[in-house]
Coordinates of C-alpha atoms in Angstrom, one line a residue:
M13 CA 0.0 0.0 0.0
S14 CA 3.0 2.3 0.2
D15 CA 2.3 3.6 -3.3
A16 CA -1.3 4.7 -2.5
E17 CA -2.0 8.3 -3.5
L18 CA -5.5 8.8 -2.3
V19 CA -8.1 7.4 0.0
L20 CA -11.8 8.3 -0.4
R21 CA -13.7 7.6 2.8
S22 CA -17.5 7.5 3.0
R23 CA -20.1 6.1 5.3
C24 CA -21.9 4.8 2.2
V25 CA -19.9 3.3 -0.7
I26 CA -21.9 1.4 -3.3
T27 CA -19.9 -1.7 -4.0
P28 CA -20.7 -5.0 -5.8
E29 CA -21.4 -6.5 -2.4
G30 CA -23.8 -3.7 -1.5
A31 CA -23.7 -0.4 0.3
R32 CA -21.2 -0.1 3.2
A33 CA -19.0 2.3 5.0
A34 CA -15.5 2.0 3.4
S35 CA -12.2 3.6 2.5
V36 CA -11.4 3.3 -1.2
V37 CA -7.6 3.3 -1.9
V38 CA -6.4 4.7 -5.3
A39 CA -3.0 4.6 -6.9
G40 CA -2.0 5.2 -10.6
G41 CA -5.6 6.0 -11.5
A42 CA -7.0 2.7 -10.4
I43 CA -8.7 1.3 -7.3
T44 CA -6.2 -0.8 -5.4
A45 CA -8.3 -1.8 -2.4
V46 CA -11.7 -1.3 -0.7
L47 CA -11.0 -1.3 3.0
P48 CA -13.1 -1.0 6.2
Y49 CA -14.1 2.6 6.9
D50 CA -11.7 3.0 9.9
A51 CA -8.8 1.2 8.4
D52 CA -5.3 2.7 8.8
V53 CA -4.5 5.1 5.9
P54 CA -1.6 3.9 3.8
A55 CA 1.6 5.9 4.3
G56 CA 1.7 9.1 2.2
A57 CA -1.9 8.9 1.0
R58 CA -4.1 11.9 0.9
V59 CA -7.5 11.4 2.6
E60 CA -10.8 12.8 1.3
D61 CA -13.5 12.2 3.9
L62 CA -16.9 12.4 2.2
G63 CA -18.8 12.1 5.4
D64 CA -22.4 11.0 4.6
D65 CA -22.2 11.7 0.9
V66 CA -22.5 8.5 -1.1
L67 CA -19.6 7.3 -3.2
L68 CA -20.8 5.6 -6.5
P69 CA -18.9 4.3 -9.4
G70 CA -19.0 6.8 -12.2
L71 CA -21.9 6.3 -14.5
V72 CA -21.4 4.8 -18.0
D73 CA -23.8 6.1 -20.6
T74 CA -23.8 4.0 -23.8
H75 CA -26.3 6.0 -25.7
V76 CA -25.3 9.6 -26.4
H77 CA -25.5 11.8 -29.6
V78 CA -22.7 14.3 -29.4
N79 CA -23.3 15.5 -33.0
E80 CA -19.7 16.7 -33.6
P81 CA -18.3 17.3 -36.2
G82 CA -20.9 18.6 -38.6
R83 CA -23.8 19.6 -36.3
T84 CA -21.7 21.0 -33.5
E85 CA -24.2 23.8 -33.0
W86 CA -26.5 21.1 -31.7
E87 CA -24.0 19.9 -29.0
G88 CA -20.3 19.0 -29.3
F89 CA -17.7 17.1 -27.2
W90 CA -16.8 20.0 -25.0
T91 CA -20.3 20.7 -23.8
A92 CA -21.6 17.1 -23.8
T93 CA -18.7 15.8 -21.7
R94 CA -18.9 18.7 -19.3
A95 CA -22.7 18.1 -18.8
A96 CA -22.0 14.4 -18.4
A97 CA -19.3 15.1 -15.7
A98 CA -21.6 17.5 -13.9
G99 CA -24.2 14.6 -13.7
G100 CA -21.8 12.0 -12.4
I101 CA -21.1 10.3 -15.8
T102 CA -17.5 9.4 -16.3
T103 CA -17.8 7.4 -19.6
L104 CA -20.0 7.8 -22.6
V105 CA -20.2 6.0 -25.9
D106 CA -21.1 8.3 -28.8
M107 CA -23.7 7.3 -31.5
P108 CA -22.7 7.4 -35.1
L109 CA -25.3 10.0 -36.0
N110 CA -26.1 13.0 -36.1
S111 CA -22.5 14.0 -36.8
L112 CA -21.4 14.8 -40.4
P113 CA -19.9 12.5 -41.5
P114 CA -21.6 9.8 -39.6
T115 CA -19.3 7.1 -38.1
T116 CA -19.9 4.5 -40.9
T117 CA -16.4 4.0 -42.1
A118 CA -13.0 3.7 -40.5
D119 CA -12.0 7.0 -42.0
H120 CA -15.0 8.7 -40.6
L121 CA -14.2 7.2 -37.1
R122 CA -10.7 8.7 -37.4
T123 CA -12.2 12.1 -38.2
K124 CA -14.4 12.0 -35.1
K125 CA -11.5 10.9 -32.9
E126 CA -9.4 13.8 -34.0
V127 CA -12.1 16.2 -32.9
A128 CA -13.0 14.5 -29.7
A129 CA -9.4 14.0 -28.4
R130 CA -9.0 17.7 -27.6
K131 CA -12.3 18.2 -25.9
A132 CA -13.3 15.2 -23.8
H133 CA -13.7 15.9 -20.1
I134 CA -14.6 12.3 -19.5
D135 CA -13.7 9.0 -21.3
V136 CA -15.4 8.6 -24.7
G137 CA -15.9 5.5 -26.9
F138 CA -17.7 5.2 -30.3
W139 CA -20.4 3.1 -31.9
G140 CA -20.2 2.5 -35.7
G141 CA -23.2 2.6 -38.0
A142 CA -24.8 -0.1 -40.1
L143 CA -26.3 1.3 -43.3
P144 CA -27.9 -0.4 -46.3
D145 CA -24.8 0.0 -48.3
N146 CA -21.9 -0.3 -45.9
V147 CA -21.7 -4.0 -45.0
A148 CA -18.1 -4.1 -46.3
D149 CA -17.2 -1.3 -43.8
L150 CA -18.4 -3.2 -40.7
R151 CA -15.4 -5.4 -40.1
P152 CA -12.8 -2.5 -40.6
L153 CA -14.8 -0.4 -38.1
H154 CA -14.8 -3.3 -35.7
D155 CA -11.1 -3.7 -36.1
A156 CA -10.7 0.0 -35.5
G157 CA -12.3 -0.4 -32.1
V158 CA -15.9 0.6 -32.2
F159 CA -18.0 -1.0 -29.5
G160 CA -20.7 -2.2 -31.9
F161 CA -23.0 -1.0 -34.6
K162 CA -26.2 1.2 -34.6
A163 CA -29.0 0.5 -37.0
F164 CA -32.5 1.9 -37.5
L165 CA -35.4 -0.2 -38.6
S166 CA -37.4 3.0 -39.4
P167 CA -36.3 6.4 -40.8
S168 CA -33.7 8.0 -38.5
G169 CA -34.6 11.6 -39.1
V170 CA -31.5 12.5 -41.0
D171 CA -31.0 11.6 -44.7
E172 CA -27.3 10.5 -44.3
F173 CA -28.3 7.6 -42.0
P174 CA -31.0 5.5 -43.8
H175 CA -32.7 2.6 -42.1
L176 CA -32.4 -1.1 -42.9
D177 CA -35.2 -3.2 -44.3
Q178 CA -35.4 -6.8 -43.2
G179 CA -33.2 -8.1 -45.9
Q180 CA -30.5 -5.5 -45.2
L181 CA -30.8 -6.2 -41.5
A182 CA -30.1 -9.9 -42.2
R183 CA -27.0 -9.1 -44.3
S184 CA -25.6 -6.8 -41.6
L185 CA -26.4 -9.2 -38.8
A186 CA -24.8 -12.1 -40.6
E187 CA -21.6 -10.0 -41.1
I188 CA -21.5 -8.8 -37.5
A189 CA -22.2 -12.2 -36.0
G190 CA -19.4 -13.6 -38.1
F191 CA -16.8 -11.5 -36.1
G192 CA -18.6 -11.6 -32.8
G193 CA -19.9 -8.0 -32.8
L194 CA -22.9 -6.3 -31.3
L195 CA -25.8 -4.7 -33.2
V196 CA -27.8 -2.0 -31.3
V197 CA -31.1 -1.2 -32.8
H198 CA -33.7 1.5 -33.0
A199 CA -36.7 -0.8 -33.1
E200 CA -39.8 0.7 -34.6
D201 CA -41.5 -0.9 -37.6
P202 CA -41.9 1.5 -40.6
H203 CA -45.1 -0.2 -41.9
H204 CA -46.9 0.2 -38.6
L205 CA -45.7 3.8 -38.4
A206 CA -47.0 4.5 -41.9
A207 CA -50.4 3.0 -41.0
A208 CA -50.8 5.1 -37.9
P209 CA -52.5 8.5 -38.1
Q210 CA -50.1 11.3 -38.8
Q211 CA -51.9 14.5 -38.0
G212 CA -49.2 16.9 -37.0
G213 CA -49.9 20.0 -34.9
P214 CA -49.4 20.9 -31.3
K215 CA -51.5 18.2 -29.6
Y216 CA -49.3 15.6 -27.8
A217 CA -52.1 13.0 -28.0
D218 CA -52.0 13.2 -31.8
F219 CA -48.2 12.7 -31.9
L220 CA -48.5 9.7 -29.5
A221 CA -51.1 8.1 -31.7
G222 CA -48.7 8.4 -34.6
R223 CA -46.0 6.4 -32.8
P224 CA -48.0 3.4 -31.5
R225 CA -46.7 0.7 -29.3
D226 CA -47.3 -1.9 -32.0
A227 CA -44.6 -0.4 -34.1
E228 CA -42.1 -1.2 -31.4
N229 CA -43.6 -4.6 -30.7
A230 CA -43.4 -5.7 -34.3
A231 CA -39.9 -4.4 -34.7
V232 CA -38.7 -6.2 -31.6
A233 CA -40.4 -9.4 -32.7
N234 CA -38.6 -9.3 -36.0
L235 CA -35.3 -8.4 -34.4
I236 CA -35.6 -11.4 -32.1
A237 CA -36.3 -13.7 -35.0
Q238 CA -33.2 -12.4 -36.9
A239 CA -31.0 -12.7 -33.8
K240 CA -32.0 -16.3 -33.4
R241 CA -31.5 -17.0 -37.0
F242 CA -27.9 -15.9 -37.0
D243 CA -27.1 -16.5 -33.3
A244 CA -26.3 -12.8 -33.2
R245 CA -25.9 -10.5 -30.2
V246 CA -28.4 -7.7 -30.4
H247 CA -29.5 -4.8 -28.1
V248 CA -32.8 -3.0 -28.2
L249 CA -32.3 0.7 -27.8
H250 CA -34.6 3.1 -25.8
L251 CA -37.5 0.7 -25.3
S252 CA -40.7 2.6 -24.4
S253 CA -43.4 0.0 -25.1
G254 CA -44.4 -2.2 -22.1
D255 CA -46.2 -4.5 -24.5
A256 CA -42.9 -5.7 -25.9
L257 CA -41.7 -7.0 -22.6
P258 CA -43.3 -10.5 -22.7
L259 CA -41.6 -11.0 -26.1
I260 CA -38.3 -10.0 -24.7
A261 CA -38.6 -12.1 -21.5
A262 CA -39.5 -15.2 -23.6
A263 CA -36.6 -14.6 -25.9
K264 CA -34.2 -14.3 -23.0
A265 CA -35.6 -17.5 -21.5
E266 CA -35.0 -19.3 -24.8
G267 CA -31.4 -18.2 -24.8
A268 CA -31.6 -15.5 -27.4
R269 CA -28.6 -13.1 -27.1
I270 CA -30.6 -10.0 -26.5
T271 CA -30.3 -7.1 -24.1
V272 CA -32.5 -4.1 -23.6
E273 CA -32.3 -0.5 -22.4
T274 CA -34.8 2.2 -21.5
C275 CA -34.2 5.9 -20.7
P276 CA -34.8 8.3 -17.8
H277 CA -37.5 10.2 -19.7
Y278 CA -39.6 7.0 -20.0
L279 CA -39.2 6.3 -16.3
A280 CA -39.7 9.8 -15.0
L281 CA -42.1 11.5 -17.4
T282 CA -45.6 10.5 -18.6
A283 CA -47.8 11.3 -21.6
E284 CA -50.5 12.6 -19.3
E285 CA -48.3 15.5 -18.1
V286 CA -47.0 16.7 -21.5
P287 CA -48.6 20.1 -22.4
D288 CA -49.7 20.6 -25.9
G289 CA -47.0 22.4 -28.0
A290 CA -44.3 21.4 -25.5
S291 CA -42.0 19.7 -28.0
E292 CA -39.2 19.6 -25.5
F293 CA -40.9 16.3 -24.5
K294 CA -40.7 14.9 -28.1
C295 CA -38.6 11.8 -28.6
C296 CA -39.0 8.7 -30.7
P297 CA -40.2 6.3 -29.5
P298 CA -42.4 8.6 -27.5
I299 CA -43.0 9.1 -23.8
R300 CA -46.1 7.0 -23.0
E301 CA -48.8 6.7 -20.4
A302 CA -48.3 6.2 -16.7
A303 CA -49.6 2.6 -16.8
N304 CA -47.0 1.8 -19.4
Q305 CA -44.3 3.4 -17.3
D306 CA -45.2 1.1 -14.4
L307 CA -44.5 -1.9 -16.7
L308 CA -41.0 -0.5 -17.5
W309 CA -40.2 -0.2 -13.9
R310 CA -41.4 -3.7 -13.2
A311 CA -39.2 -5.0 -16.0
L312 CA -36.2 -3.2 -14.6
A313 CA -36.8 -4.8 -11.3
D314 CA -37.0 -8.3 -12.7
G315 CA -34.1 -7.9 -15.2
T316 CA -36.1 -8.0 -18.4
I317 CA -34.8 -4.5 -19.1
D318 CA -31.0 -4.5 -18.4
C319 CA -30.0 -0.9 -18.2
V320 CA -30.9 2.8 -18.3
V321 CA -29.1 5.3 -20.6
T322 CA -30.0 8.8 -21.7
D323 CA -30.3 8.7 -25.5
H324 CA -29.1 12.3 -25.2
S325 CA -30.2 13.7 -28.5
P326 CA -30.2 17.5 -28.5
S327 CA -30.8 20.1 -31.2
T328 CA -30.8 23.9 -31.5
A329 CA -33.8 25.5 -29.8
D330 CA -35.3 26.6 -33.1
L331 CA -35.8 23.0 -34.1
K332 CA -38.0 22.4 -31.1
T333 CA -41.1 24.0 -32.7
G334 CA -44.6 23.9 -31.2
D335 CA -45.7 21.4 -33.9
F336 CA -44.9 17.8 -32.9
A337 CA -44.7 16.7 -36.6
T338 CA -41.9 19.1 -37.5
A339 CA -40.0 19.5 -34.1
W340 CA -36.8 17.6 -33.7
G341 CA -37.3 14.4 -31.8
G342 CA -34.8 14.1 -29.0
I343 CA -34.3 14.9 -25.3
S344 CA -31.2 16.4 -23.6
G345 CA -30.6 14.4 -20.5
L346 CA -26.9 13.9 -19.7
Q347 CA -26.6 16.3 -16.7
L348 CA -29.9 15.3 -15.1
S349 CA -30.1 11.5 -15.8
L350 CA -28.9 10.3 -12.4
S351 CA -31.1 12.6 -10.4
A352 CA -34.2 12.0 -12.6
V353 CA -33.9 8.2 -12.3
W354 CA -33.0 8.3 -8.6
T355 CA -36.0 10.6 -7.8
E356 CA -38.4 8.1 -9.3
A357 CA -36.6 5.0 -8.1
R358 CA -36.7 6.0 -4.4
K359 CA -40.4 6.6 -4.7
R360 CA -40.8 3.0 -5.9
G361 CA -38.7 1.4 -3.2
H362 CA -35.4 1.0 -5.1
G363 CA -32.0 1.8 -3.6
L364 CA -28.9 3.4 -5.1
E365 CA -27.5 -0.1 -5.5
D366 CA -30.2 -0.6 -8.2
V367 CA -29.5 2.6 -9.9
V368 CA -25.8 1.8 -10.0
R369 CA -26.6 -1.6 -11.5
W370 CA -28.8 -0.1 -14.2
M371 CA -26.7 3.0 -15.1
S372 CA -23.1 1.9 -14.5
T373 CA -22.5 -1.8 -14.0
R374 CA -24.7 -3.2 -16.7
T375 CA -23.9 -0.4 -19.2
A376 CA -20.2 -1.1 -18.7
Q377 CA -20.9 -4.8 -19.3
L378 CA -22.9 -4.0 -22.5
A379 CA -19.9 -2.2 -24.0
G380 CA -17.3 -4.7 -22.6
L381 CA -15.7 -2.0 -20.4
G382 CA -14.2 -4.2 -17.8
R383 CA -12.4 -1.4 -15.9
K384 CA -15.6 0.6 -15.5
G385 CA -18.8 0.2 -13.6
A386 CA -17.9 -0.8 -10.0
V387 CA -16.1 0.3 -6.9
E388 CA -13.7 -2.6 -6.5
A389 CA -10.0 -3.3 -6.8
G390 CA -8.7 -3.3 -10.3
R391 CA -11.2 -0.9 -11.7
D392 CA -10.6 2.6 -12.9
A393 CA -10.9 5.1 -10.0
D394 CA -14.0 6.8 -11.6
F395 CA -16.5 8.0 -9.1
A396 CA -19.6 10.2 -8.5
V397 CA -20.1 11.7 -5.1
L398 CA -23.9 12.1 -4.4
A399 CA -25.9 13.7 -1.7
P400 CA -29.0 11.5 -2.3
D401 CA -31.4 13.2 0.1
E402 CA -30.8 16.8 -1.1
T403 CA -33.1 18.3 -3.7
F404 CA -32.7 21.0 -6.4
T405 CA -35.0 22.6 -8.9
V406 CA -34.0 22.3 -12.5
D407 CA -32.9 25.7 -13.9
P408 CA -32.1 25.3 -17.6
A409 CA -29.6 28.2 -17.3
A410 CA -27.5 26.1 -15.0
L411 CA -27.1 23.2 -17.4
Q412 CA -23.9 22.6 -19.3
H413 CA -25.6 21.4 -22.4
R414 CA -25.0 23.7 -25.4
N415 CA -28.8 24.1 -26.0
R416 CA -30.6 24.2 -22.7
V417 CA -34.0 23.0 -23.7
T418 CA -35.3 20.4 -21.2
P419 CA -38.6 18.8 -20.2
Y420 CA -37.3 18.8 -16.7
A421 CA -37.3 22.6 -16.3
G422 CA -38.8 23.6 -13.0
R423 CA -39.0 20.0 -11.6
T424 CA -37.6 19.3 -8.2
L425 CA -35.2 16.3 -8.2
Y426 CA -33.5 14.3 -5.5
G427 CA -29.7 13.7 -5.7
V428 CA -27.1 16.5 -5.9
V429 CA -23.9 15.4 -7.5
R430 CA -21.2 17.0 -5.3
S431 CA -18.2 16.0 -7.4
T432 CA -17.1 13.6 -10.2
W433 CA -13.7 11.9 -10.3
L434 CA -11.9 10.3 -13.3
R435 CA -9.0 7.9 -12.6
G436 CA -8.6 9.4 -9.2
E437 CA -8.7 13.0 -10.2
R438 CA -11.5 15.3 -9.3
I439 CA -12.7 16.7 -12.6
V440 CA -15.7 18.8 -11.4
A441 CA -16.9 20.0 -8.0
D442 CA -19.4 22.7 -7.2
G443 CA -19.6 23.7 -10.8
E444 CA -15.9 24.2 -11.2
F445 CA -14.2 22.1 -14.0
T446 CA -10.7 21.1 -14.6
E447 CA -9.2 21.1 -18.1
P448 CA -10.2 18.0 -20.2
K449 CA -8.7 14.8 -18.9
G450 CA -10.8 12.2 -20.8
R451 CA -9.4 9.5 -22.9
L452 CA -10.7 7.9 -26.1
L453 CA -11.6 4.3 -25.5
D454 CA -11.9 1.4 -28.0
R455 CA -13.4 -2.1 -27.7
T456 CA -10.1 -3.6 -26.6
G457 CA -9.8 -1.2 -23.7

């Protein structure tokens, strides 16, 4: 222990064995030991006593649209990673759209890395994209270190990232399964969407009717069938339909290689509370009714849903029009995700151990990030320090996101992030940030 540099001591540390008082020893950017709270401090180590604040592993968000380069006015690595750090997130994996160019070739991945390297306040990895015409690019992207591949089964909202039909999905899955990769999928069926009423206008009920649950259910069923056909590993992105859960549970029981995520906005917001014209609530799939939300929480509790991620998908404020048909569909959630989920979780009898499992441990497992996601020896010393019983009212002006449009404005949330640490260094505390210290990650670590 003589080389220990830092000891973080808290009366509540969330470890894989549960919550306990502990002293966490850090050296060389890694956790070297988790000791009893009152253990002797290794010689030469600096002690940070956190008192009653809770020490969590840094969150790992595997679904973030940073949008840089090309649409940097929508977000960008500097602002996205600052917002993430302010919310206790220490690792994110960037989606291949809505940047220009999208991350659909190895050359495009290099372009994105060149931009991100100078601006990342936290660690950043990358998904590749699976398009109708880039099957030959998938293996080179895999070899270049992407964590897997994103595909849409319905229109993505941007012309440069077209969706896959069932034949194209099969070709991409066959290729990806051949080298042991992962396909992560926006699962809404375009035929069901086309058959739904598309009225436009300011009424949220009309928008919700145009994105019915059966579009998700059908797409998930087709994805499961294709995954079984190729023995492929697939992941359902941002599940909002509770009706798809029995299909997923049955597929898991049968041994299908499928995992599932949902998002804070589906767990904390309901269709009944969305005001007409309030397109800051618009996302696809949509925020659904309270009864549906209950099903999602039940599925998190029983493991049918594996994890919770933000699907942070911002735009400039002018694209959030009062017409749900034309407004950009995406919610900015990086800075508020931990507090939003914790506020609702505590109401439903869940503990911080559950939140850590959903938002750190399992997301790290999804991406294969073996050094992230837990407070235990051998992991990176990435932490969030949380005051779980303190509340704050969301003020958009206080957010680090480039465009501060949020459906959480004015809401009172539990859980104040006191500080965030990356490899044993405090990178933000009380709104003060260090210079960027994040690293670019690839699938091999």
